Coordinates of C-alpha atoms in Angstrom, one line a residue:
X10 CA 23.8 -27.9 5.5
X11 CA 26.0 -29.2 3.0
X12 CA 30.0 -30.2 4.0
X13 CA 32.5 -27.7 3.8
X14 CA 34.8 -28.2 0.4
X15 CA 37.5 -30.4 1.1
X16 CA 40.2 -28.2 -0.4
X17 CA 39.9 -25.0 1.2
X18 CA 38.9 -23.3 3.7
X19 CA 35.4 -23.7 5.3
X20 CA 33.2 -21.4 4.0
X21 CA 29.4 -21.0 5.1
X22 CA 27.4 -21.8 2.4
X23 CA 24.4 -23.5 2.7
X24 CA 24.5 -25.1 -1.1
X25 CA 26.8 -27.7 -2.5
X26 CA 29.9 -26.2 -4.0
X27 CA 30.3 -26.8 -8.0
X28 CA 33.4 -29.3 -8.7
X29 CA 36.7 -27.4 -8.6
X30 CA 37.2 -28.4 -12.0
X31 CA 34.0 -26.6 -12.7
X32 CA 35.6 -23.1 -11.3
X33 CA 39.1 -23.3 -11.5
X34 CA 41.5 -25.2 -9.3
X35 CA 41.7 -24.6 -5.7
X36 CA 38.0 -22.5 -6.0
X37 CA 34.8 -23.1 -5.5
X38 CA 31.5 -21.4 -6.3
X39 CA 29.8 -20.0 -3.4
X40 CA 26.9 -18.8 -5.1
X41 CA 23.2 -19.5 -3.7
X42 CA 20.0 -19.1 -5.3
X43 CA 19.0 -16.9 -2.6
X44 CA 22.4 -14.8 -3.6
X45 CA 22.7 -13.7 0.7
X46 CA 25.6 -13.6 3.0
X47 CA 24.7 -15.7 5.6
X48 CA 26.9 -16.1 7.7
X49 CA 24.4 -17.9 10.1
X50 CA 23.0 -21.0 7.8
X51 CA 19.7 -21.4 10.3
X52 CA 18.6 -18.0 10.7
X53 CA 17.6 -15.4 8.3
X54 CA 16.8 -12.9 10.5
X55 CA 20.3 -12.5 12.1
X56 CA 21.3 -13.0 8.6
X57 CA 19.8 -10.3 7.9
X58 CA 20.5 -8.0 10.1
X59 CA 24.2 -8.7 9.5
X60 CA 23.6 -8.2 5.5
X61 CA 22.2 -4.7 6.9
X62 CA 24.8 -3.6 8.9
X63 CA 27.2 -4.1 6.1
X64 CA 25.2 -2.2 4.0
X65 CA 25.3 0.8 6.6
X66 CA 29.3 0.5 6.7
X67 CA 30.1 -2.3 9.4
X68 CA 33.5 -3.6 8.6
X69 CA 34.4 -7.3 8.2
X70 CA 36.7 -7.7 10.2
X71 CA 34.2 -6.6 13.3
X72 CA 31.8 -8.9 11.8
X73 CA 33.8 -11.9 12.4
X74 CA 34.7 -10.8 15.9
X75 CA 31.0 -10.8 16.7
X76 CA 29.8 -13.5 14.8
X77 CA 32.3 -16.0 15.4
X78 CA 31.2 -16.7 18.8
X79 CA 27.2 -17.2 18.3
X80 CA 26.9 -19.8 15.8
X81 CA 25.5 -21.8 18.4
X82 CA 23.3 -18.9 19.9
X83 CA 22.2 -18.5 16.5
X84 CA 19.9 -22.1 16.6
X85 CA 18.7 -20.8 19.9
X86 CA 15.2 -19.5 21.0
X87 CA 14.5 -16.0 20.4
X88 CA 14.9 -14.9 23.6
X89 CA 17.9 -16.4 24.4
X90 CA 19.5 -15.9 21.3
X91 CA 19.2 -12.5 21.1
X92 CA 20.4 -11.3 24.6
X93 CA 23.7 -13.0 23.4
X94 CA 23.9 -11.2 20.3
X95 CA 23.0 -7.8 21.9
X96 CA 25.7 -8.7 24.5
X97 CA 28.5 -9.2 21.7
X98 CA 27.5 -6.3 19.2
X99 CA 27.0 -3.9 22.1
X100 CA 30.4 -4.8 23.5
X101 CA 32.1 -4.2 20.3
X102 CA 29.9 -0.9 20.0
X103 CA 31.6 0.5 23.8
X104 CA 34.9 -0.6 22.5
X105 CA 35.0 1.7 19.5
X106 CA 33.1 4.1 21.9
X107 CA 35.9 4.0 24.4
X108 CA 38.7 4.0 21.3
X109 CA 37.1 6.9 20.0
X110 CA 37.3 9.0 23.5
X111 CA 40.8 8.5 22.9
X112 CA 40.7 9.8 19.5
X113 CA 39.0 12.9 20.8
X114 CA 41.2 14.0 23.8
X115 CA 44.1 13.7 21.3
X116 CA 42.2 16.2 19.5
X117 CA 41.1 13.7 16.6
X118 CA 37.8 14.8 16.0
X119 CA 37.4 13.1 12.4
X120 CA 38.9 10.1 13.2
X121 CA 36.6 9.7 16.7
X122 CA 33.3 10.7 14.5
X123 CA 34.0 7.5 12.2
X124 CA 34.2 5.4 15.1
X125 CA 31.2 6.6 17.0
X126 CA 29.2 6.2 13.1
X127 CA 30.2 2.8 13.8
X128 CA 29.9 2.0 17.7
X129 CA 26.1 3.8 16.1
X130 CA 25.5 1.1 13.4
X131 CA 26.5 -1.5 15.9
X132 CA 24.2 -0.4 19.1
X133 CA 21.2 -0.3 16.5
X134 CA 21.7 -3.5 15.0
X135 CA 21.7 -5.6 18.6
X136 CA 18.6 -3.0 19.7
X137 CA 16.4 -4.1 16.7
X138 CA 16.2 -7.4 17.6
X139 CA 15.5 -7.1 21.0
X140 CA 11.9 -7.7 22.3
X141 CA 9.6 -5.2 23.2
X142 CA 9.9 -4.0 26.7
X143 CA 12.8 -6.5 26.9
X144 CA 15.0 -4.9 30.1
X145 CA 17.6 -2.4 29.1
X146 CA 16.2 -2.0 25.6
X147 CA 15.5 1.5 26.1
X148 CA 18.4 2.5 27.8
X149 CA 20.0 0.6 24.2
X150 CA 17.9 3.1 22.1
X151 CA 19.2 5.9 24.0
X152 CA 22.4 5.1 23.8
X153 CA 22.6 4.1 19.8
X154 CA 20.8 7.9 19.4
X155 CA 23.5 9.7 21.8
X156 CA 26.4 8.1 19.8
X157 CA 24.6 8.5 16.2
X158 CA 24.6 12.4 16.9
X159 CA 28.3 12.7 18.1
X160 CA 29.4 10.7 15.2
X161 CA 27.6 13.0 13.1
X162 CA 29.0 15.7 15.2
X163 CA 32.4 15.1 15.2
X164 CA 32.8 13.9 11.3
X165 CA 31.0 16.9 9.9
X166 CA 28.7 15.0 7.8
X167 CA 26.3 16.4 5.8
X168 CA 23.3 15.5 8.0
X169 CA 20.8 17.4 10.2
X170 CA 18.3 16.1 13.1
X171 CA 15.0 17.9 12.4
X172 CA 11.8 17.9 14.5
X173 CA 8.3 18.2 12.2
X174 CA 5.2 19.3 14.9
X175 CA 2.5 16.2 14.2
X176 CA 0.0 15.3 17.3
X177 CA 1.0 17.7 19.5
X178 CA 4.6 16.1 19.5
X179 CA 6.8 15.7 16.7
X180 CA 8.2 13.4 14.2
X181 CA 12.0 13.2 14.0
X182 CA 13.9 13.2 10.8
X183 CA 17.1 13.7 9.6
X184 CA 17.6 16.4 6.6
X185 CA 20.6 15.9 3.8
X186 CA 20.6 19.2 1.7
X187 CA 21.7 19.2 -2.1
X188 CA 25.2 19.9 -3.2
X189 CA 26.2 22.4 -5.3
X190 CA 22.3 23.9 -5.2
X191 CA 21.5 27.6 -4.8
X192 CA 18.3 28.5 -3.8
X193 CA 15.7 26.2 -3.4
X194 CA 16.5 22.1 -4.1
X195 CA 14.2 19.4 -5.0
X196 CA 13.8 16.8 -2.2
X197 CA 12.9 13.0 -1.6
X198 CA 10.6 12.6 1.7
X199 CA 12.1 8.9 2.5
X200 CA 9.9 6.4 5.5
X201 CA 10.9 3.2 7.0
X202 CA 9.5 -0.3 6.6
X203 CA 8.3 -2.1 9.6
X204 CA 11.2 -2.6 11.6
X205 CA 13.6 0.1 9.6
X206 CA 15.2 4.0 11.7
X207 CA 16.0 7.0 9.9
X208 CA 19.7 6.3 10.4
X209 CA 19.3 3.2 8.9
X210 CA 18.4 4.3 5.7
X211 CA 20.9 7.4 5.8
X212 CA 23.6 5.5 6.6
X213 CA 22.6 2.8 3.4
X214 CA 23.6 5.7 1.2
X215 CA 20.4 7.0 -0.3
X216 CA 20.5 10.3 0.5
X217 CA 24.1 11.0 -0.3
X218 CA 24.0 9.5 -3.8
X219 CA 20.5 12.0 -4.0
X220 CA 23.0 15.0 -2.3
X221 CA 25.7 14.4 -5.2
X222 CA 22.7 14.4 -8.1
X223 CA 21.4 17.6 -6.8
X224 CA 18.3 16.0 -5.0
X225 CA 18.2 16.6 -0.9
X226 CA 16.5 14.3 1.6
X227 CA 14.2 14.1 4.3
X228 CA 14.2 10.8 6.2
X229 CA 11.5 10.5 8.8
X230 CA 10.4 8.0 11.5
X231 CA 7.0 8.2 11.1
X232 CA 4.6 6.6 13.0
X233 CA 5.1 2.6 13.6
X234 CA 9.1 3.1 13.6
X235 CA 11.9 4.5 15.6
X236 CA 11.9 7.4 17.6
X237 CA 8.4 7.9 16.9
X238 CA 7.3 4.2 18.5
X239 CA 9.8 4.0 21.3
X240 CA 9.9 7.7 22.6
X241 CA 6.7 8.6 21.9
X242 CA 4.5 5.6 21.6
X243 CA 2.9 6.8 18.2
X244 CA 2.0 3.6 16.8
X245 CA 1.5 2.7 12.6
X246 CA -1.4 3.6 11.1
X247 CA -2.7 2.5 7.6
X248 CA -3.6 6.2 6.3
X249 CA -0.5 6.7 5.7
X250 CA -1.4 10.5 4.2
X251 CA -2.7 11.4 7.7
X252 CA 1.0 12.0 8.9
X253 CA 2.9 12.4 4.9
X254 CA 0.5 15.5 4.5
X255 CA 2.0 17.5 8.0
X256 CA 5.1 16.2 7.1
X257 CA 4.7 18.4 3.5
X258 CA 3.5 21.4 5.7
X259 CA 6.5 21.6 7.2
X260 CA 8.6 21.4 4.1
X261 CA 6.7 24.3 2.2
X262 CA 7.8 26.4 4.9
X263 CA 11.4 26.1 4.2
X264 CA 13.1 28.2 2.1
X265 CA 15.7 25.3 0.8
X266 CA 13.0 23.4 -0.4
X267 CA 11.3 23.4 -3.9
X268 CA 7.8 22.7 -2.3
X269 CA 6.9 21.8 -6.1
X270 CA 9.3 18.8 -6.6
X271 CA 8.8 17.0 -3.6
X272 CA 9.0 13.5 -4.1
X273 CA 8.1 10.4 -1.5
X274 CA 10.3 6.7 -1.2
X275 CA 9.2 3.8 1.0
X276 CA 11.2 0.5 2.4
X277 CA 9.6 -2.3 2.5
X278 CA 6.3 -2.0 4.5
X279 CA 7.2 1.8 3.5
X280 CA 6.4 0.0 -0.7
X281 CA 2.8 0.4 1.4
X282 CA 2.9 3.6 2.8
X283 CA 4.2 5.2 0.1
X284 CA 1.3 4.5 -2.8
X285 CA -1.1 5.2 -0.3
X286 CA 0.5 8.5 0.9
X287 CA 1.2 10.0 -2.5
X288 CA -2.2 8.9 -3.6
X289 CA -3.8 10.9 -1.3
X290 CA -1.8 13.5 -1.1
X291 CA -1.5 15.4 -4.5
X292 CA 1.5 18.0 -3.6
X293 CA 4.2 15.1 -3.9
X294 CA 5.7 15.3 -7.3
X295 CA 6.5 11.6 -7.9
X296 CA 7.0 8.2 -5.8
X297 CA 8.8 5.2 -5.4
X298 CA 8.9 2.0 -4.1
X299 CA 12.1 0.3 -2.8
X300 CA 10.6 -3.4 -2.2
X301 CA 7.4 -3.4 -3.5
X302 CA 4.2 -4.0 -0.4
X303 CA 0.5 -4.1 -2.4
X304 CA -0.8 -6.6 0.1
X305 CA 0.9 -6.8 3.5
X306 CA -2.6 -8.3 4.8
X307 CA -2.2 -11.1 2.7
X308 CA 1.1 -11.3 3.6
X309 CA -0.1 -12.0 7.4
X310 CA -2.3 -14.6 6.6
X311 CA 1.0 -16.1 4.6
X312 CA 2.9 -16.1 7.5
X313 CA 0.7 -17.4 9.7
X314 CA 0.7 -20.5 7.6
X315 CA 4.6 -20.6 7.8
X316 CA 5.4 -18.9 4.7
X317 CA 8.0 -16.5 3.7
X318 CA 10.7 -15.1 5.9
X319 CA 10.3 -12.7 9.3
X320 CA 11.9 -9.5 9.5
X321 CA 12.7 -9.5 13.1
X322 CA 12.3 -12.0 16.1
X323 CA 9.5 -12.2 18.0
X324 CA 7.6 -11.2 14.9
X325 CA 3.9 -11.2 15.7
X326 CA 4.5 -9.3 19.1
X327 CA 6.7 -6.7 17.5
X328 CA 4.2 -6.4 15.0
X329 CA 1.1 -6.2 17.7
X330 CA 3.6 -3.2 19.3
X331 CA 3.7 -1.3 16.2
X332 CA 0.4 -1.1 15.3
X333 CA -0.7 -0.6 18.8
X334 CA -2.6 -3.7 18.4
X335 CA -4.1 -5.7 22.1
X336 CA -3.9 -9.6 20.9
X337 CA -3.1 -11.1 17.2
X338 CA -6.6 -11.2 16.4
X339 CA -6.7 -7.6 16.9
X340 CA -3.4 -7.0 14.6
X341 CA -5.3 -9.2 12.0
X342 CA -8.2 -6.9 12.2
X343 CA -6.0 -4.0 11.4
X344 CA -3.9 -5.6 8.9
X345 CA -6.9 -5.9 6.5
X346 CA -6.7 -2.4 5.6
X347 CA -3.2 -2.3 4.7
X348 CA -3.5 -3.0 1.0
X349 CA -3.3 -1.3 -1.9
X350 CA -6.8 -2.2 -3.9
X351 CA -8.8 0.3 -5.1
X352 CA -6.2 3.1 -4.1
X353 CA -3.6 3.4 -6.6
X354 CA -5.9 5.0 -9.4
X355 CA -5.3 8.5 -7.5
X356 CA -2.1 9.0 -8.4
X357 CA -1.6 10.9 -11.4
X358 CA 2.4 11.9 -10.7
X359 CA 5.4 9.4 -11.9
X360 CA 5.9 6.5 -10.0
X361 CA 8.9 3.8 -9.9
X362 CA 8.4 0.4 -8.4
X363 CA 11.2 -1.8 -7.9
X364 CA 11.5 -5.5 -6.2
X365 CA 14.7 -8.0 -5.7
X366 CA 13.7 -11.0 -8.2
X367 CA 14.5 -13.4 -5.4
X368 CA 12.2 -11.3 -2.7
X369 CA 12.1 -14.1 0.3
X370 CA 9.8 -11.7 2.1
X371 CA 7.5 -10.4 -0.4
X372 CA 6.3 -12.0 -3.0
X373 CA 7.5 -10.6 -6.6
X374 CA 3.6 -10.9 -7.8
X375 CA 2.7 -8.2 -5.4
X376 CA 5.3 -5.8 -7.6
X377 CA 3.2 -6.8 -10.7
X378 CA 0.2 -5.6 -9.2
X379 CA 1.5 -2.4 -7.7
X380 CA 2.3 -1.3 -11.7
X381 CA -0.5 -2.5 -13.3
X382 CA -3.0 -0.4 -11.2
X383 CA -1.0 2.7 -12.0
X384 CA -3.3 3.4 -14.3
X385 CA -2.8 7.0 -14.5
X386 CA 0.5 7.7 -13.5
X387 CA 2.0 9.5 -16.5
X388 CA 5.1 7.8 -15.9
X389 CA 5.1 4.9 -14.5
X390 CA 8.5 2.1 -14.5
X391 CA 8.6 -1.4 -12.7
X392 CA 11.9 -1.8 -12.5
X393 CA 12.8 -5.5 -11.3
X394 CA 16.3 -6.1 -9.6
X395 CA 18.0 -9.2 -11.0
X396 CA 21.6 -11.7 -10.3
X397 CA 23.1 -9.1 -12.8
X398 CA 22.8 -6.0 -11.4
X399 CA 22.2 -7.0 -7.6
X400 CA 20.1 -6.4 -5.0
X401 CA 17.3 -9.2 -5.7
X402 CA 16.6 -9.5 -1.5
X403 CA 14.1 -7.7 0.3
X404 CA 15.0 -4.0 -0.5
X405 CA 18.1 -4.7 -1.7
X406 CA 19.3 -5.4 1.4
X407 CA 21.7 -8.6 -0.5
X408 CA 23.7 -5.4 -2.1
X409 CA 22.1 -2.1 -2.4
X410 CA 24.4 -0.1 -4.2
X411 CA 23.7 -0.9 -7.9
X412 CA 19.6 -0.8 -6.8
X413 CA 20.4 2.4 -5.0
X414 CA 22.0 4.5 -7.5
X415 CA 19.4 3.1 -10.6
X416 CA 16.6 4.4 -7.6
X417 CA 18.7 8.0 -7.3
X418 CA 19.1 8.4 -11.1
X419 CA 15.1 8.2 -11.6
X420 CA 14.4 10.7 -8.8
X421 CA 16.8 13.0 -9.8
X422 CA 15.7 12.7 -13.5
X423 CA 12.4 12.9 -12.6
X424 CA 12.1 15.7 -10.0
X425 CA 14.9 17.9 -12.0
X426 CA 18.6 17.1 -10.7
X427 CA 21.5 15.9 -12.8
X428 CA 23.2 12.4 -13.0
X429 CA 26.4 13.4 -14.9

């Protein structure tokens, strides 16, 4: 790690500063090629989860509260390390819990919803980086959904909890209707990545910046992710159409929904599930990518070699847990159908992959690839996220806004909303 700069403050970067004369006097440049707050120079992963919880509305000042005391659980084993990061961020997540109570009894509904959306954001990000089956993860889970719903509750927000019938169970989702629509509205069906909830992606802003174009949402946790994995033990599966198609079903049974402009978005592993879906499935309208994922099997055998960056900790158990997978030769097994060869020629509907230019996750080539076999998409963009605009991490996740809102103009150009 290089030393702080002499004449200010210590910062965290993990690159030399430029000379002060370089930036102005008293400055210096912070800037990183991998252009990510890390506020843990070792690790990535808590790095990112931070960078995500900022993007779902944390506020800085509770981020330095938290962090502050973990640097050195941050250079720790996983296991170690993360029980003392669950312990900080759930602590701060029963104190705004406990202010919010307050809030409430003085009859302050608005002001208790905020800070149960936040106690929310906070229980989630501790919970994902727990182990699976580590003690008291579950009753984490709970909790984060409990406190997600009264926020919601409480600060009237524009957000529904849905059930969709799949398997003889269901599939949770939460549905964010159009503004300003009468009758029925276009809508974006949006999926997680490997490790991504619902509520993380609502609360990232997607589907209000859709809501304001006249575009409403639908964002599930299939299979692999969330509610679906730790309530109901439906694990990931590569045909990814098997559960997008029930998913449709349901929609074309609602009356607020356009069942001919239904579009589908993927995160991450979701810039997988996605292609494959909407290539199989000809009643979506048009897809996109957000972090493009042509060839997560390859990606394995990268990792196992020690390149790129994990998502979570304890990576290749989470990952056996997901896929319902017995040992890592078995998740190997699995992971060789989770590409995008030989697929991508079905899809005849407009398609828009985009990819942060400084990806640490997924290779940018893999973007390249997704476009070029899009053969018959009648309009098909790559659309690569660079230092100017922002967003060139994994999914954005660095700064999403800019990348968000160039994501929510295509849709709603494309399935027939407005952006002005």
């Amino acid at each position: 790690m290089a030393p702080p700069c002499p004449a200010c403050v210590p910062c965290l970067q993990t690159a030399p500063c430029l000379p002060v004369a370089q930036v102005g006097a008293g400055l210096h440049d912070r800037r990183r090629t991998t252009r990510m707050f890390r506020y843990f120079p070792t690790n990535y992963v808590w790095n990112l989860s931070v960078d995500l919880a900022i993007e779902m509305g944390a506020r800085m000042g509770e981020i330095e509260e938290m962090c502050a005391p973990l640097q050195e659980a941050a250079k720790q084993p996983d296991a170690a390390g993360t029980q003392a990061f669950r312990e900080i961020w759930s602590t701060m997540a029963d104190k705004l819990c406990g202010l919010a109570e307050e809030d409430e009894t003085a009859g302050r509904r608005l002001s208790a919803g905020e800070k149960y959306n936040r106690a929310a954001t906070y229980y989630l990000t501790c919970e994902r980086l727990q182990a699976h089956g580590a003690p008291g993860r579950a009753a984490l889970y709970q909790r984060f959904l409990d406190t997600f719903a009264r926020g919601i509750d409480l600060a009237k927000e524009n957000c529904e909890r849905v059930e969709i019938p799949y398997e003889g169970k269901h599939l949770s989702g939460l549905l964010v209707r159009a503004e300003g629509v009468s009758g029925p509205a276009p809508l974006l069906v949006q999926v997680n990545g490997l490790d991504s909830t619902k509520e993380m992606k609502y609360r990232v802003g997607l589907p209000a910046w859709l809501a304001r174009r006249g575009v409403s949402s639908l964002i599930v946790d299939q299979p692999g992710t969330g509610e679906a994995l730790r309530l109901h033990g439906m694990t990931a599966r590569h045909d990814s159409e098997h559960w997008a198609s029930r998913i449709v079903d349901w929609l074309e049974t609602r009356a607020d929904v356009d069942a001919r402009r239904i579009g589908l978005e993927g995160v991450s592993l979701g810039g997988y599930y996605c292609p494959r879906a909407v290539a199989f499935e000809p009643r979506f309208a048009c897809g996109v990518v957000w972090g493009a994922n042509h060839d997560w099997r390859d990606v394995q055998k990268r990792r196992l070699e020690k390149e790129g960056n994990f998502p979570v900790p304890h990576y290749w158990a989470h990952v056996q847990w997901v896929w319902g997978a017995k040992d890592l030769d078995d998740f190997m097994r699995i992971a060789e159908n989770v590409h995008l060869d030989g697929v991508l020629d079905r899809i005849h509907v407009p398609f828009l992959v985009t990819h942060g230019e400084k990806d640490s996750q997924i290779p940018l080539k893999w973007a390249h690839r997704t476009y070029e076999q899009l053969v018959n998409s009648p309009k098909r963009e790559l659309k690569i996220f660079t230092d100017r605009e922002g967003g060139v991490q994994h999914s954005s996740f660095d700064n999403s806004i800019n990348a968000g809102h160039y994501i929510a103009d295509w849709i709603a150009e494309t399935l027939g909303g407005h952006t002005a």
